XYZ file of C-alpha atoms in Angstrom:
440
model
C 12.880 21.807 -33.115
C 14.843 24.851 -34.248
C 18.374 25.998 -33.749
C 18.755 28.863 -31.316
C 19.391 31.343 -34.072
C 17.405 34.096 -32.447
C 19.374 34.166 -29.216
C 21.892 36.917 -28.492
C 25.526 35.984 -28.614
C 28.136 36.755 -25.995
C 31.904 36.542 -26.002
C 33.015 32.951 -25.300
C 34.953 32.337 -22.101
C 38.631 32.745 -23.158
C 39.880 30.707 -20.187
C 37.712 27.780 -21.159
C 38.631 27.981 -24.815
C 42.320 28.041 -23.930
C 42.127 24.679 -22.219
C 40.826 22.866 -25.291
C 43.011 21.953 -28.227
C 41.844 21.957 -31.842
C 39.454 19.167 -32.882
C 40.975 15.928 -34.068
C 39.588 14.125 -37.104
C 37.498 11.202 -35.815
C 35.893 8.316 -37.645
C 32.110 8.144 -37.492
C 32.206 4.681 -35.914
C 34.722 3.326 -33.418
C 36.999 0.549 -34.677
C 36.885 -2.839 -32.988
C 40.143 -2.064 -31.231
C 39.555 1.166 -29.311
C 42.744 3.286 -29.436
C 44.407 5.061 -26.551
C 42.225 7.512 -24.640
C 44.924 10.156 -24.615
C 43.986 12.105 -27.792
C 40.398 12.863 -26.791
C 41.408 13.648 -23.199
C 44.362 15.846 -24.105
C 44.161 19.546 -23.206
C 46.302 22.571 -23.900
C 47.032 22.735 -20.159
C 48.044 19.192 -19.152
C 49.191 20.341 -15.712
C 45.927 22.136 -14.905
C 43.617 19.796 -12.931
C 40.633 22.034 -13.629
C 41.162 21.831 -17.383
C 41.498 18.048 -17.263
C 38.388 17.718 -15.086
C 36.392 19.980 -17.404
C 37.331 18.059 -20.521
C 36.699 14.691 -18.899
C 33.227 15.782 -17.823
C 32.474 16.969 -21.350
C 33.242 13.440 -22.520
C 31.341 11.709 -19.731
C 28.193 13.673 -20.570
C 27.945 11.327 -23.565
C 28.477 8.122 -21.565
C 24.865 7.932 -20.369
C 21.775 9.989 -19.630
C 21.745 12.637 -16.852
C 21.558 11.513 -13.246
C 23.520 8.273 -13.757
C 24.201 7.246 -10.139
C 27.031 4.869 -11.087
C 29.012 7.528 -12.939
C 28.434 10.049 -10.147
C 29.787 7.641 -7.535
C 32.821 6.820 -9.645
C 33.598 10.490 -10.293
C 33.203 11.325 -6.613
C 35.652 8.561 -5.704
C 38.237 8.636 -8.490
C 37.750 11.957 -10.294
C 36.360 12.582 -13.779
C 39.718 12.283 -15.680
C 40.458 8.850 -14.210
C 36.942 7.598 -14.883
C 36.891 8.889 -18.473
C 40.318 7.402 -19.206
C 39.322 4.027 -17.735
C 36.068 3.895 -19.720
C 37.826 4.812 -22.971
C 40.513 2.182 -22.429
C 38.002 -0.488 -21.452
C 39.328 -0.880 -17.892
C 36.555 0.864 -15.943
C 35.662 -2.282 -13.977
C 39.246 -2.448 -12.726
C 38.721 0.795 -10.828
C 36.907 -1.282 -8.206
C 39.335 -3.824 -6.781
C 38.289 -7.274 -5.529
C 38.722 -6.102 -1.939
C 36.363 -3.198 -2.624
C 33.826 -5.657 -3.986
C 33.250 -6.967 -0.472
C 31.084 -3.883 -0.024
C 27.610 -4.543 -1.425
C 27.396 -1.219 -3.324
C 30.909 -1.599 -4.754
C 30.160 -5.142 -5.874
C 26.988 -3.957 -7.607
C 28.901 -1.085 -9.266
C 31.607 -3.427 -10.544
C 29.003 -5.813 -11.990
C 27.244 -2.874 -13.655
C 30.523 -1.634 -15.148
C 31.203 -5.070 -16.595
C 27.720 -5.218 -18.151
C 27.842 -1.656 -19.471
C 31.499 -1.558 -20.505
C 30.975 -1.672 -24.276
C 28.145 0.870 -24.290
C 30.010 3.311 -22.047
C 33.202 2.935 -24.076
C 31.497 3.392 -27.430
C 29.500 6.426 -26.324
C 32.561 8.107 -24.809
C 34.659 7.367 -27.882
C 32.093 9.084 -30.065
C 32.123 12.168 -27.832
C 33.740 15.271 -29.265
C 34.164 17.876 -26.513
C 35.628 20.386 -28.959
C 32.531 20.177 -31.139
C 30.261 20.528 -28.086
C 32.072 23.657 -26.968
C 32.046 25.105 -30.463
C 28.297 24.529 -30.826
C 27.589 26.066 -27.413
C 29.882 29.042 -27.934
C 28.291 29.704 -31.324
C 25.142 30.733 -29.442
C 27.108 32.459 -26.673
C 26.718 29.703 -24.079
C 29.284 28.728 -21.449
C 30.019 25.463 -19.655
C 30.366 25.286 -15.871
C 31.350 22.436 -13.542
C 31.072 21.925 -9.764
C 34.418 23.603 -9.040
C 33.377 26.856 -10.767
C 32.173 29.824 -8.655
C 28.887 29.905 -10.563
C 27.941 26.364 -9.513
C 25.059 26.534 -6.986
C 25.510 24.390 -3.896
C 21.878 23.314 -4.061
C 22.689 20.989 -6.961
C 25.017 19.027 -4.693
C 21.962 17.963 -2.695
C 21.128 15.662 -5.601
C 23.975 13.392 -4.485
C 24.420 10.501 -6.928
C 22.030 12.235 -9.332
C 23.920 15.554 -9.510
C 24.724 16.949 -12.980
C 28.264 16.480 -14.299
C 28.212 20.046 -15.602
C 25.824 22.619 -17.070
C 25.636 24.734 -20.189
C 24.412 28.241 -19.423
C 23.165 30.935 -21.781
C 22.538 34.422 -20.449
C 24.090 37.089 -18.274
C 22.439 36.175 -14.958
C 24.548 34.450 -12.311
C 23.288 30.943 -11.551
C 24.506 30.910 -7.950
C 22.809 34.209 -7.062
C 19.582 33.302 -8.853
C 19.392 29.920 -7.135
C 20.037 31.449 -3.689
C 16.712 33.321 -3.941
C 14.898 31.231 -6.504
C 11.442 29.655 -6.578
C 10.566 26.773 -8.901
C 7.100 27.148 -10.441
C 5.657 24.171 -12.306
C 2.294 23.011 -13.564
C 0.264 21.580 -16.391
C 1.129 22.033 -20.055
C -2.580 21.995 -20.927
C -3.312 24.686 -18.376
C -6.600 26.521 -17.936
C -6.953 30.284 -18.189
C -7.199 30.376 -14.396
C -3.909 28.500 -13.998
C -2.090 30.646 -16.546
C -3.290 33.845 -14.862
C -2.267 32.688 -11.386
C 1.160 31.493 -12.578
C 1.868 34.835 -14.206
C 0.689 36.810 -11.188
C 2.766 34.741 -8.749
C 5.885 34.959 -10.916
C 5.535 38.718 -11.372
C 5.031 39.211 -7.646
C 8.088 37.123 -6.818
C 10.254 38.855 -9.430
C 9.214 42.306 -8.220
C 10.477 41.328 -4.767
C 13.874 40.246 -6.104
C 13.265 36.509 -6.395
C 14.219 34.453 -9.446
C 11.544 32.297 -11.103
C 12.711 28.837 -12.191
C 10.738 26.670 -14.599
C 11.046 24.398 -17.622
C 10.089 26.597 -20.622
C 7.229 24.232 -21.532
C 3.817 25.335 -22.688
C 1.166 26.176 -20.148
C 2.156 27.029 -16.574
C 5.926 27.084 -17.294
C 5.565 29.625 -20.074
C 3.153 31.757 -18.045
C 5.581 31.826 -15.108
C 8.501 32.883 -17.305
C 6.410 35.600 -18.971
C 5.191 36.902 -15.619
C 8.757 37.399 -14.417
C 9.870 38.947 -17.700
C 6.908 41.358 -17.652
C 8.332 43.089 -14.567
C 11.933 42.793 -15.841
C 12.742 40.143 -13.265
C 15.166 37.214 -13.474
C 13.855 33.879 -14.705
C 15.665 30.585 -15.385
C 14.561 28.063 -18.014
C 15.871 24.523 -17.552
C 15.722 22.718 -20.897
C 15.227 19.041 -21.715
C 17.351 19.409 -24.849
C 20.716 20.835 -25.849
C 21.446 24.489 -25.116
C 21.592 25.215 -28.868
C 18.055 23.982 -29.520
C 14.587 25.293 -28.768
C 11.687 23.215 -27.529
C 8.731 23.474 -27.815
C 8.240 24.980 -31.239
C 6.848 28.458 -30.926
C 8.876 29.342 -27.837
C 11.823 30.756 -29.758
C 10.973 34.319 -28.768
C 10.303 33.372 -25.141
C 13.569 31.470 -24.692
C 15.403 34.266 -26.476
C 13.949 36.778 -24.020
C 14.917 34.563 -21.092
C 18.482 34.345 -22.405
C 18.600 38.134 -22.743
C 17.361 38.955 -19.226
C 17.790 35.720 -17.297
C 19.403 32.348 -17.867
C 18.819 29.262 -20.031
C 20.197 26.056 -18.487
C 20.846 22.556 -19.862
C 22.880 19.602 -18.682
C 22.596 17.816 -22.034
C 25.326 18.147 -24.697
C 24.565 20.576 -27.525
C 22.490 19.038 -30.272
C 20.700 16.604 -27.926
C 17.018 16.283 -28.806
C 14.139 15.986 -26.356
C 12.583 12.715 -25.223
C 10.039 11.764 -22.582
C 12.601 10.509 -20.053
C 14.752 13.632 -20.475
C 11.858 15.757 -19.258
C 11.757 13.640 -16.106
C 15.534 13.962 -15.701
C 15.235 17.729 -16.139
C 12.676 17.958 -13.334
C 15.222 17.050 -10.645
C 17.371 20.065 -11.640
C 14.334 22.378 -11.425
C 13.561 21.017 -7.963
C 17.168 21.367 -6.766
C 17.762 24.902 -8.053
C 14.875 26.498 -6.137
C 14.400 27.043 -2.419
C 11.008 25.443 -2.870
C 8.620 24.277 -5.579
C 5.189 25.800 -6.230
C 2.674 23.675 -8.142
C 0.152 26.042 -9.674
C -2.102 23.633 -11.550
C -1.639 19.878 -11.887
C -3.973 17.069 -12.835
C -4.016 13.736 -11.011
C -1.273 12.287 -13.268
C 0.882 15.327 -13.944
C 4.650 15.417 -14.386
C 4.609 18.409 -12.049
C 3.786 16.029 -9.216
C 7.089 14.268 -9.933
C 8.907 17.580 -9.516
C 7.049 18.150 -6.258
C 8.030 14.693 -4.999
C 11.681 15.284 -5.931
C 11.645 18.629 -4.124
C 10.198 16.962 -1.041
C 12.906 14.277 -1.157
C 15.523 17.029 -1.287
C 14.040 18.632 1.824
C 12.646 21.578 -0.126
C 9.199 22.936 0.808
C 6.385 22.009 -1.575
C 3.645 24.605 -2.048
C 0.444 24.347 -4.066
C -2.215 26.715 -5.343
C -5.815 25.565 -4.932
C -8.079 25.575 -7.934
C -11.848 25.286 -8.376
C -13.049 22.176 -6.545
C -14.737 20.939 -9.731
C -11.610 21.327 -11.904
C -9.852 18.131 -13.027
C -6.856 20.321 -13.883
C -6.313 20.961 -10.158
C -6.890 17.437 -8.782
C -3.164 16.863 -8.353
C -2.704 20.216 -6.624
C -5.512 19.446 -4.185
C -4.007 16.030 -3.432
C -0.674 17.719 -2.642
C -2.441 20.019 -0.178
C -4.178 17.060 1.455
C -0.793 15.342 1.718
C 0.748 18.309 3.517
C 1.833 20.800 0.852
C 1.581 24.440 1.933
C -1.444 26.217 0.482
C -0.510 29.561 -1.114
C -2.494 32.110 -3.082
C -0.082 35.005 -3.638
C 3.608 35.793 -3.924
C 3.933 37.246 -0.405
C 2.806 33.946 1.092
C 5.392 32.029 -0.949
C 8.145 34.357 0.219
C 7.010 34.077 3.821
C 7.451 30.288 3.619
C 10.703 30.261 1.648
C 12.412 33.510 2.679
C 14.768 34.304 5.505
C 13.267 33.972 8.972
C 11.963 37.331 10.180
C 12.968 39.186 7.015
C 10.433 37.946 4.468
C 7.088 38.031 6.242
C 3.926 38.362 4.188
C 2.651 41.932 4.609
C -0.898 42.313 3.303
C -1.431 45.343 1.121
C -4.015 47.986 2.008
C -6.265 46.642 -0.721
C -6.010 43.128 0.662
C -6.756 44.227 4.206
C -9.785 46.291 3.157
C -11.090 43.405 1.068
C -10.852 40.848 3.878
C -11.579 42.921 7.028
C -15.144 44.228 7.588
C -15.909 47.399 9.649
C -17.832 45.457 12.287
C -14.699 43.317 12.908
C -13.402 46.327 14.879
C -16.234 46.132 17.440
C -15.496 44.756 20.893
C -17.212 41.414 21.735
C -19.929 42.931 23.965
C -20.870 45.618 21.432
C -20.955 43.056 18.621
C -23.249 40.821 20.677
C -25.619 43.666 21.456
C -25.698 44.754 17.826
C -26.614 41.228 16.730
C -29.489 41.195 19.248
C -31.109 44.422 18.022
C -33.774 44.364 15.311
C -32.964 46.140 12.031
C -34.278 49.610 11.248
C -37.961 49.546 10.344
C -38.971 46.807 12.764
C -40.071 46.877 16.393
C -37.336 48.467 18.522
C -36.162 47.223 21.933
C -35.616 49.133 25.113
C -32.450 48.606 27.145
C -33.866 45.818 29.323
C -35.309 43.986 26.301
C -31.977 44.333 24.495
C -30.178 42.910 27.536
C -32.531 39.907 27.618
C -32.061 39.321 23.872
C -28.278 39.519 24.167
C -28.095 37.532 27.402
C -26.106 40.272 29.128
C -26.449 42.511 32.161
C -28.456 45.714 31.470
C -25.596 47.893 32.733
C -23.166 46.355 30.197
C -25.759 46.666 27.433
C -26.396 50.318 28.289
C -22.685 51.120 27.949
C -22.402 49.124 24.705
C -25.390 50.925 23.211
C -23.672 54.230 23.932
C -20.532 53.085 22.073
C -22.585 51.743 19.164
C -24.589 54.948 18.884
C -21.463 57.095 18.897
C -20.004 55.100 16.000
C -23.236 55.123 14.003
C -24.191 51.470 14.370
C -27.475 51.978 16.278
C -30.122 54.625 16.800
C -33.268 55.031 18.906
C -36.744 56.429 18.650
C -39.655 56.662 21.066
C -40.084 52.882 20.953
C -36.438 51.946 21.729
C -33.179 50.845 20.100
C -32.632 49.436 16.586
C -29.683 48.621 14.336
C -29.079 51.148 11.572
C -28.736 49.988 7.987
C -25.135 50.391 6.773
C -23.747 50.100 3.238
């Protein structure tokens, strides 16, 4: 894992910096008697609710891993500053009164707070929001919370699993990108077929003004990001590590390019390393940011199937690209299609499913139409039936009556059809009768 030294820097948000006071010296380990929570919660704007909320969320990021339903419920009910202060002072369980405990969920939350009190308190005490902001701003990143204009409403659909806040690196606007964004996921050990399709789909979407959202992993993720970048489109990379780190190794240039032309996103504090469960946590954000999720290539036990399931639970359409029927790499994709996922093969089809009703219909290109529509498809049903009944050039020809018997039609109708077929070059006649001409 490498620091994000190659990424471009931008001017830190002066409004955000103004709300945070200078770092306080902090011991490496908390003493047995946790001191007052006021120092770590203090801001330069004590009367600004937004500043207090922002700082409290920066602290609560350290309390547990992303998607902690208990913390989300507490913040929704009491607000982040109250929750952070109560955890730091060791009184979090007192937020839920005995009368509240009559409710089954409240009783379970209170019991969980009692069991987790020491861990939550210790982790919050060790948090240093000033250091987090400094590390993020060193790479040009910014921190946004649900009350900021750049917060996409789609993340609120996660409910108790919604992020507390996000670190963003790049000039793209998260709200705009999410409004017309498609999540593309798939196998890390992708085949050449899968990589090609992912790049083609992403490029086609980006050319039509859609943002491509993925996880910056090897394989399908990387191919999707590169496809969007190749046509100078917008792409979003949601990381499973801190915004100041790069994972996987070797994707420094790719993530740097995404930061330059798109957006790099993380809900983990700066400096946080990757782990298996953080990839799974990250998947819910990918699913929530897009209008739908496209699985390009996934084996039977692929993490991409988890993203697809999360998207389905959020009410987002799930789309899948078919692969060769003999390919183990596409077994998961084929199962999704059998379970009801929408089968797609090109960007226009994705947009038709996810776009605005009546405004984003798939319009086949001339090349597509010519490749799928044969000249004889333009024949009327009677003419086509007569043509099928005639022998090919070089064999015994049929007169009109014989052609009518072979086609099972009235001679008068066959006579008229033969005239239309002859005029368009499909049939010809000699002294023996009618025959079908050979056509390229």
